[in-house]
Coordinates of C-alpha atoms in Angstrom, one line a residue:
M87 CA 42.9 20.8 -36.4
T88 CA 43.8 19.9 -39.9
A89 CA 47.4 19.9 -41.1
N90 CA 46.1 22.5 -43.8
A91 CA 43.1 24.9 -44.3
H92 CA 41.9 23.5 -47.6
K93 CA 42.5 20.6 -49.9
P94 CA 45.0 20.3 -52.1
N95 CA 44.3 20.6 -55.9
K96 CA 45.9 17.7 -58.1
A97 CA 49.6 18.5 -59.6
G98 CA 49.9 21.4 -61.4
I99 CA 51.4 22.2 -64.5
Q100 CA 54.6 23.8 -62.1
H101 CA 54.7 20.6 -60.1
T102 CA 55.4 18.7 -63.5
L103 CA 57.5 21.4 -65.3
V104 CA 59.5 21.4 -61.8
F105 CA 59.9 18.1 -61.9
L106 CA 61.0 17.1 -65.2
A107 CA 63.7 19.8 -65.2
L108 CA 65.0 17.9 -62.0
L109 CA 65.0 14.9 -64.1
V110 CA 66.4 15.7 -66.8
V111 CA 69.5 17.9 -64.5
L112 CA 69.6 14.9 -62.2
S113 CA 69.2 12.1 -65.3
Y114 CA 72.1 14.0 -67.1
G115 CA 74.2 14.2 -63.7
A116 CA 74.0 10.4 -63.3
Y117 CA 75.2 10.1 -67.2
S118 CA 78.1 12.0 -66.9
F119 CA 79.3 12.0 -63.3
I120 CA 77.9 9.0 -60.9
I121 CA 77.8 6.4 -63.9
P122 CA 81.3 6.9 -65.2
R123 CA 83.1 7.4 -61.8
V124 CA 81.3 4.3 -60.2
V125 CA 82.3 2.1 -63.2
E126 CA 85.8 3.3 -63.6
G127 CA 86.2 2.6 -59.6
A128 CA 84.6 -1.2 -60.2
V129 CA 86.6 -2.1 -63.1
L130 CA 90.1 -1.1 -61.7
A131 CA 89.3 -2.4 -58.1
L132 CA 88.5 -5.9 -60.2
F133 CA 90.8 -5.6 -63.0
Q134 CA 94.0 -4.0 -62.5
P135 CA 96.7 -5.8 -62.9
H136 CA 97.9 -8.1 -60.0
D137 CA 101.6 -8.9 -61.2
K138 CA 103.7 -6.6 -59.0
K139 CA 105.8 -5.3 -61.4
L140 CA 102.6 -4.9 -63.8
K141 CA 100.4 -2.7 -61.0
D142 CA 103.9 -0.9 -60.2
N143 CA 103.7 0.5 -63.9
F144 CA 99.8 1.0 -64.2
K145 CA 99.6 4.4 -64.2
E146 CA 96.8 7.2 -64.8
V147 CA 98.2 8.4 -68.1
Q148 CA 95.1 11.3 -69.0
P149 CA 92.4 12.0 -66.4
H150 CA 90.0 9.0 -66.8
L151 CA 93.0 6.7 -68.8
F152 CA 94.6 4.2 -67.2
A153 CA 97.3 1.6 -68.4
V154 CA 100.7 0.1 -68.1
V155 CA 103.4 2.6 -69.1
T156 CA 106.4 2.6 -70.7
D157 CA 109.9 4.1 -69.8
K158 CA 109.0 6.9 -71.8
F159 CA 106.2 8.0 -69.6
T160 CA 107.5 11.1 -67.4
G161 CA 103.8 12.0 -66.3
T162 CA 100.6 12.8 -67.0
V163 CA 100.4 12.5 -70.9
P164 CA 98.4 15.8 -72.6
S165 CA 95.1 15.3 -74.5
N166 CA 96.3 16.1 -77.8
E167 CA 99.6 14.1 -77.5
K168 CA 99.3 10.6 -79.1
L169 CA 99.7 8.1 -76.6
K170 CA 101.1 4.8 -78.5
Q171 CA 104.8 5.5 -77.3
Y172 CA 103.7 5.8 -73.3
I173 CA 101.9 2.6 -72.9
K174 CA 101.1 -1.0 -73.3
T175 CA 98.1 -2.9 -74.5
D176 CA 98.0 -5.5 -72.0
Y177 CA 96.1 -3.4 -70.1
I178 CA 94.5 -0.1 -71.1
F179 CA 90.7 1.1 -69.2
D180 CA 89.8 4.2 -70.9
F181 CA 86.7 6.1 -70.2
T182 CA 87.1 9.3 -71.9
S183 CA 85.0 10.7 -74.7
A184 CA 88.1 10.7 -76.8
T185 CA 88.8 9.3 -80.4
R186 CA 91.6 6.6 -80.4
E187 CA 94.1 4.9 -83.5
E188 CA 95.6 1.5 -83.5
A189 CA 98.4 3.3 -85.1
L190 CA 98.7 6.6 -83.0
D191 CA 97.4 5.5 -79.8
G192 CA 97.9 1.4 -80.0
Y193 CA 94.5 0.7 -80.3
T194 CA 91.2 1.6 -81.7
K195 CA 88.0 4.1 -79.7
G196 CA 85.3 5.7 -80.9
A197 CA 84.1 8.9 -79.5
G198 CA 81.3 7.5 -77.5
E199 CA 82.9 4.4 -76.2
W200 CA 84.6 2.8 -73.4
I201 CA 87.6 0.5 -74.0
M202 CA 88.0 -2.1 -71.1
K203 CA 90.9 -4.7 -71.9
A204 CA 92.9 -6.9 -69.2
N205 CA 94.6 -9.7 -70.8
G206 CA 96.6 -11.0 -67.8
E207 CA 95.9 -13.3 -65.0
G208 CA 92.2 -12.4 -63.8
G209 CA 91.8 -10.3 -66.6
L210 CA 88.9 -10.0 -68.9
G211 CA 90.9 -12.2 -72.1
E212 CA 92.8 -10.8 -75.0
S213 CA 90.0 -8.6 -76.5
A214 CA 89.1 -5.4 -75.2
I215 CA 85.4 -5.3 -74.1
I216 CA 83.6 -2.1 -76.0
I217 CA 80.9 -0.5 -74.0
E218 CA 78.8 2.2 -75.5
P219 CA 77.1 3.9 -72.3
I220 CA 74.5 6.3 -74.4
L221 CA 73.2 2.7 -74.6
G222 CA 74.0 0.6 -71.8
F223 CA 73.7 3.3 -69.2
T224 CA 71.1 5.4 -70.6
V225 CA 68.6 3.7 -69.0
L226 CA 70.1 3.1 -65.5
S227 CA 70.4 6.9 -65.7
I228 CA 67.2 7.6 -66.3
V229 CA 66.0 5.4 -63.5
L230 CA 68.9 7.0 -61.1
G231 CA 67.7 11.0 -62.1
F232 CA 64.0 9.9 -61.4
G233 CA 64.4 8.4 -58.0
L234 CA 66.8 11.2 -57.2
A235 CA 63.6 13.9 -58.1
I236 CA 61.5 12.1 -56.3
V237 CA 63.3 12.5 -53.5
V238 CA 64.3 16.1 -54.3
T239 CA 60.1 16.9 -54.2
F240 CA 59.7 15.5 -51.6
F241 CA 61.4 18.6 -49.4
L242 CA 60.3 21.4 -51.6
P243 CA 57.5 23.1 -50.6
S244 CA 53.7 21.2 -52.0
G245 CA 53.3 24.3 -54.2
I246 CA 56.0 23.3 -56.3
G247 CA 56.8 19.7 -55.4
Y248 CA 55.8 17.3 -57.3
M249 CA 55.8 14.8 -54.1
A250 CA 55.1 17.1 -51.4
Q251 CA 51.9 17.7 -53.2
K252 CA 51.5 13.7 -53.8
V253 CA 51.4 13.2 -49.6
E254 CA 49.6 16.6 -49.0
R255 CA 46.5 15.3 -51.0
E256 CA 47.1 11.5 -49.4
I257 CA 46.6 12.8 -45.9
H258 CA 43.1 14.2 -46.6
H259 CA 42.4 11.4 -48.8
T260 CA 43.3 9.2 -45.9
K261 CA 41.3 11.1 -43.8
D262 CA 38.0 10.6 -46.0
K263 CA 39.2 6.9 -45.7
I264 CA 39.0 6.6 -42.3
R265 CA 35.6 9.3 -41.6
L266 CA 33.8 6.4 -44.2
Q267 CA 35.3 3.4 -42.5
T268 CA 34.1 4.2 -39.3
G269 CA 31.4 6.8 -39.5
F270 CA 33.4 9.3 -37.4
S271 CA 33.3 12.9 -38.2
T272 CA 35.9 15.2 -39.1
E273 CA 36.3 16.6 -35.6
I274 CA 37.1 12.7 -34.4
V275 CA 38.9 12.1 -37.1
D276 CA 41.2 15.3 -36.8
L277 CA 41.3 14.6 -33.0
L278 CA 42.3 10.8 -34.0
T279 CA 45.1 12.1 -36.5
M280 CA 46.2 15.2 -33.8
P281 CA 50.0 14.6 -33.7
D282 CA 50.8 13.9 -30.4
H283 CA 52.4 17.5 -29.2
D284 CA 49.5 19.1 -30.6
L285 CA 46.7 16.8 -28.7
A286 CA 49.3 17.7 -25.5
A287 CA 48.3 21.3 -25.7
L288 CA 44.6 20.4 -25.1
E289 CA 42.1 20.2 -21.9
P290 CA 40.7 16.9 -21.3
H291 CA 37.5 18.7 -21.4
Q292 CA 37.6 19.6 -24.8
V293 CA 38.1 16.2 -26.4
R294 CA 35.8 14.7 -23.4
S295 CA 32.3 14.3 -25.8
A296 CA 34.7 13.2 -28.6
F297 CA 36.5 10.7 -26.8
K298 CA 33.4 9.4 -25.7
F299 CA 31.2 9.2 -28.7
V300 CA 34.4 6.6 -30.0
W301 CA 34.6 5.1 -27.1
D302 CA 30.4 4.5 -27.5
R303 CA 31.1 3.9 -31.1
T304 CA 33.7 1.0 -30.3
S305 CA 31.5 -1.0 -27.7
V306 CA 31.5 -4.8 -28.7
D307 CA 28.8 -5.8 -26.4
D308 CA 25.7 -3.5 -24.2
E309 CA 25.1 -4.0 -20.7
D310 CA 22.2 -6.9 -21.3
V311 CA 24.7 -9.1 -23.4
A312 CA 28.3 -8.9 -21.1
A313 CA 25.6 -9.4 -18.0
Q314 CA 24.5 -12.8 -19.6
H315 CA 27.8 -14.2 -19.7
G316 CA 29.3 -12.7 -16.7
K317 CA 30.8 -9.7 -17.9
R318 CA 30.8 -5.9 -16.7
I319 CA 31.3 -3.3 -19.2
I320 CA 33.5 -0.7 -18.4
R321 CA 32.0 2.8 -18.7
F322 CA 33.7 6.1 -20.3
E323 CA 33.6 8.0 -16.7
E324 CA 35.5 4.9 -15.0
V325 CA 38.7 5.3 -17.7
F326 CA 38.6 9.2 -18.5
A327 CA 39.2 11.1 -15.0
P328 CA 39.5 14.8 -15.3
D329 CA 43.9 14.3 -15.0
V330 CA 43.8 12.0 -17.0
D331 CA 46.9 12.4 -19.8
I332 CA 45.1 12.8 -23.0
V333 CA 47.7 11.3 -25.3
M334 CA 48.3 8.7 -23.4
F335 CA 44.5 7.3 -23.3
R336 CA 44.2 7.9 -27.0
N337 CA 47.6 6.1 -28.1
E338 CA 46.5 3.3 -25.2
V339 CA 43.3 3.1 -25.0
L340 CA 41.3 4.1 -27.8
Y341 CA 43.9 3.2 -30.6
L342 CA 43.4 -0.3 -29.1
R343 CA 39.8 -0.4 -29.3
L344 CA 39.5 0.9 -32.6
K345 CA 42.0 -1.8 -33.4
E346 CA 39.7 -4.3 -32.2
F347 CA 36.4 -3.0 -33.4
F348 CA 37.8 -1.8 -36.8
S349 CA 40.9 -3.6 -37.9
D350 CA 44.7 -3.4 -38.1
F351 CA 44.4 -1.4 -41.2
V352 CA 41.9 1.3 -39.9
L353 CA 44.3 2.0 -37.0
K354 CA 47.4 1.5 -39.5
E355 CA 45.6 4.1 -41.6
I356 CA 45.4 6.9 -38.4
Q357 CA 48.9 6.3 -37.4
D358 CA 50.4 6.8 -40.7
T359 CA 47.9 10.3 -41.0
T360 CA 49.7 11.4 -38.0
N361 CA 53.3 11.0 -39.3
G362 CA 52.2 12.8 -42.5
I363 CA 50.9 15.5 -41.1
I364 CA 54.1 15.3 -38.9
W365 CA 56.3 15.4 -42.1
S366 CA 54.3 18.3 -43.7
R367 CA 55.6 20.4 -40.7
N368 CA 58.8 19.1 -40.9
R369 CA 59.9 17.6 -44.5
L370 CA 63.4 16.2 -42.6
A371 CA 60.6 13.4 -41.4
F372 CA 61.0 11.9 -45.2
F373 CA 60.5 8.6 -44.3
K374 CA 57.1 9.4 -42.5
G375 CA 55.8 10.9 -45.7
L376 CA 56.9 8.1 -47.7
R377 CA 55.2 5.5 -45.9
L378 CA 52.1 6.9 -46.2
Y379 CA 52.1 7.7 -50.2
M380 CA 54.0 4.2 -50.6
A381 CA 51.4 2.1 -48.0
H382 CA 48.2 4.3 -48.6
H383 CA 48.1 5.0 -52.8
F384 CA 50.9 3.8 -54.6
T385 CA 50.7 0.2 -53.4
E386 CA 47.1 0.2 -54.3
K387 CA 47.0 1.7 -57.3
Y388 CA 50.0 0.7 -58.8
S389 CA 51.3 -3.0 -57.6
N390 CA 49.7 -4.7 -60.4
N391 CA 51.6 -2.4 -62.8
V392 CA 55.0 -2.4 -61.4
T393 CA 54.7 -6.6 -61.4
G394 CA 53.5 -6.2 -64.5
F395 CA 56.1 -4.1 -66.0
A396 CA 58.7 -6.5 -64.1
Y397 CA 57.8 -9.5 -65.8
F398 CA 57.8 -7.6 -69.4
G399 CA 61.8 -6.6 -67.9
A400 CA 62.2 -10.1 -67.4
A401 CA 61.0 -11.3 -70.9
I402 CA 62.3 -8.6 -72.8
L403 CA 66.1 -10.2 -70.9
I404 CA 65.5 -13.1 -71.5
V405 CA 65.3 -12.3 -75.3
I406 CA 68.3 -10.1 -75.7
I407 CA 70.2 -12.9 -73.4
G408 CA 69.2 -15.8 -75.7
V409 CA 70.3 -13.2 -78.9
R410 CA 73.4 -13.4 -77.1
G411 CA 73.7 -16.5 -76.8
L412 CA 73.3 -17.2 -80.5
K413 CA 76.4 -15.4 -81.3
F414 CA 74.4 -12.2 -82.8
I415 CA 75.6 -9.4 -80.1
P416 CA 79.6 -10.1 -80.0
A417 CA 80.7 -10.9 -76.4
T418 CA 82.7 -7.7 -76.6
K419 CA 79.7 -5.3 -77.0
P420 CA 77.3 -6.2 -74.2
S421 CA 76.0 -2.4 -73.9
L422 CA 72.5 -3.8 -75.2
I423 CA 72.9 -6.3 -72.4
L424 CA 73.7 -3.9 -69.2
A425 CA 70.8 -1.7 -70.7
A426 CA 68.8 -5.1 -70.4
I427 CA 69.4 -5.5 -67.2
S428 CA 68.9 -2.1 -66.2
L429 CA 65.9 -2.0 -66.7
E430 CA 64.6 -5.2 -65.2
G431 CA 67.2 -4.8 -61.8
S432 CA 65.7 -1.2 -61.5
L433 CA 61.9 -2.8 -61.8
L434 CA 62.4 -5.6 -59.5
A435 CA 64.0 -2.8 -56.5
L436 CA 60.4 -1.1 -57.4
L437 CA 58.5 -4.1 -57.1
A438 CA 60.8 -5.1 -54.1
F439 CA 60.0 -1.4 -52.5
G440 CA 56.9 -1.0 -52.9
L441 CA 56.9 -4.7 -51.2
V442 CA 58.1 -3.7 -48.1
Y443 CA 55.1 -1.0 -47.7
T444 CA 52.2 -3.7 -48.7
E445 CA 50.1 -4.2 -46.1
E446 CA 50.3 -7.4 -44.5
E447 CA 46.3 -9.4 -44.4
E448 CA 44.9 -9.8 -41.3
R449 CA 45.1 -13.8 -39.7
M450 CA 41.9 -15.1 -40.8
D451 CA 40.8 -16.0 -36.9
K452 CA 40.7 -12.2 -36.2
M453 CA 38.9 -11.4 -39.2
L454 CA 36.1 -14.0 -38.7
K455 CA 35.9 -11.8 -34.7
K456 CA 35.8 -8.8 -36.5
M457 CA 32.8 -10.0 -39.0
E458 CA 31.1 -11.4 -35.8
D459 CA 31.1 -8.2 -33.8
A460 CA 29.9 -6.4 -37.2
N461 CA 27.3 -9.0 -37.5
K462 CA 26.0 -8.7 -34.3
N463 CA 26.1 -4.6 -33.9
Q464 CA 24.3 -5.0 -37.6
L465 CA 21.2 -7.1 -35.8
E466 CA 21.3 -4.4 -32.9
T467 CA 20.8 -1.8 -35.4
M468 CA 18.2 -4.0 -37.8
K469 CA 16.2 -4.4 -34.3
D470 CA 16.6 -0.8 -33.5
V471 CA 15.1 -0.1 -36.9
S472 CA 12.1 -2.6 -36.6
Q473 CA 11.3 -1.1 -33.2
D474 CA 11.1 2.2 -34.8
M475 CA 8.9 1.0 -38.0
H476 CA 7.1 -0.4 -35.9
S477 CA 6.1 2.2 -33.7
L478 CA 5.7 4.1 -37.1
A479 CA 3.2 2.2 -38.4
G480 CA 1.3 2.0 -35.1
A481 CA 1.0 5.6 -35.3
L482 CA 0.3 5.9 -39.0
V483 CA -2.9 3.4 -38.4
G484 CA -4.3 5.0 -35.2
E485 CA -4.0 8.7 -37.5
T486 CA -5.3 6.5 -40.1
S487 CA -8.6 5.7 -38.5
E488 CA -9.4 8.8 -36.9
L489 CA -9.0 10.2 -40.0
I490 CA -11.5 8.3 -41.9
K491 CA -13.8 8.6 -38.9
R492 CA -13.3 12.2 -39.3
K493 CA -14.4 12.4 -42.9
V494 CA -17.3 10.3 -42.4
E495 CA -18.8 12.6 -39.8
E496 CA -18.2 15.5 -41.9
A497 CA -19.7 13.8 -44.6
I498 CA -22.7 13.2 -42.5
A499 CA -23.2 16.7 -40.5
E500 CA -22.8 18.3 -44.3
S501 CA -25.9 15.8 -45.7
L502 CA -27.7 16.5 -42.5
A503 CA -27.4 20.4 -42.6
S504 CA -29.4 20.4 -45.9
D505 CA -33.1 20.7 -46.2
D506 CA -33.3 19.3 -49.6
N507 CA -30.5 16.6 -49.2
V508 CA -33.1 15.2 -46.5
K509 CA -36.1 15.6 -48.0
R510 CA -34.5 14.1 -51.4
V511 CA -33.5 10.9 -49.6
V512 CA -36.5 10.6 -48.1
S513 CA -38.3 10.9 -51.0
D514 CA -36.0 8.3 -52.6
K515 CA -36.7 5.9 -49.6
V516 CA -40.8 6.4 -49.9
A517 CA -40.7 5.6 -53.4
E518 CA -38.7 2.8 -52.8
K519 CA -41.3 1.8 -50.5
I520 CA -44.3 1.6 -52.1
I521 CA -43.0 0.2 -55.4
I522 CA -41.7 -3.1 -52.8
A523 CA -45.0 -3.1 -51.5
M524 CA -47.1 -2.6 -55.0
R525 CA -45.1 -6.1 -55.5
E526 CA -45.8 -7.9 -52.8
S527 CA -49.8 -6.9 -53.6
F528 CA -50.3 -7.3 -57.3
P529 CA -47.8 -10.2 -57.9
G530 CA -49.0 -12.1 -61.6
G531 CA -49.0 -8.4 -62.7
Q532 CA -45.2 -8.9 -62.1
R533 CA -45.0 -11.5 -63.9
S534 CA -47.0 -10.4 -67.3

């Protein structure tokens, strides 16, 4: 009935190594391919020439190098040829890793820099914007690589997939929490969290006793209390017929009783665990496994950490923007500001993502109702315990009296069974009587 025959252990070295390898590869891919092309596309869409003549002459001079060309430009310029005679310097968007010199190429650029210059209408001003990708986009590339590695390891087998192992473990942990919160046995929890198609394969007589236990456990009032309020208790036998649809009965009847008796959160744990089991059998059900992990582990354990990091990132961003305002960071070199924005944006995105999966608090009236029902059940339990203790005390008192009586009788019988004991007792009593008689006969002697 369980998703796996055994509980998964903690993540091993193989999980960590596979995750780190994916992180490095995907971060490098994001840094080298995804981010440059996205930035290139955004810059060209926003700042390419608006003037028709300039726009007609705005060409890709070399791969990832765009500029307004001169009449000498006849096609793509070889990478080893200098550019000055082929381009005008009004519009230059260079996303290559090549170095450029003013005298030979018409502008200066280092190997690890991107140049964006658009001094026409709606452009970037007369000065070129210089971006250092290693400073401005390293944080973003690591974040993208981390996120992609998380997604990929969801689809890997739990033996090597970092997140797959985490979700498998969370399935068992959530089942344990359900057992602790409800007091149900392992078999009952397995039935409550079983996917619909698995439950449909069972016969009603196979689940009858377990469902009846859940029904009785979630009964709020007993028959006497219900009669006092003019209500009638619905018995389990009235609704669980031999031909009942056990999937519908569990999902519509038992789940509703569990929600009313315990809480919405317990029911959500059961449903999310069921979805987690579905994910464990079909990795394409990605969001089912993601919800189980996020709602019942990540947000419970790390929500405060994420909030703290978000505030910390905001503090860094404020400091850097303040330094930029003091002119310590040139307006033409915004790489550090881009790094701070990437960091804070990533942390805020993680915070927002966590809030999506955070369980809502219950309404106060529902909570009070559940507390009242729980107190009633505790009172009834205490009454039962009190009656049992009273019966036990009565039984112990009765047994103790009988034991004392029996011991006294045995002691008397043992004393009378010995002639020496009888003679000694008689002699002591006779001597005592003689002494008393002599004292009464000779009172004066007693005073001297």
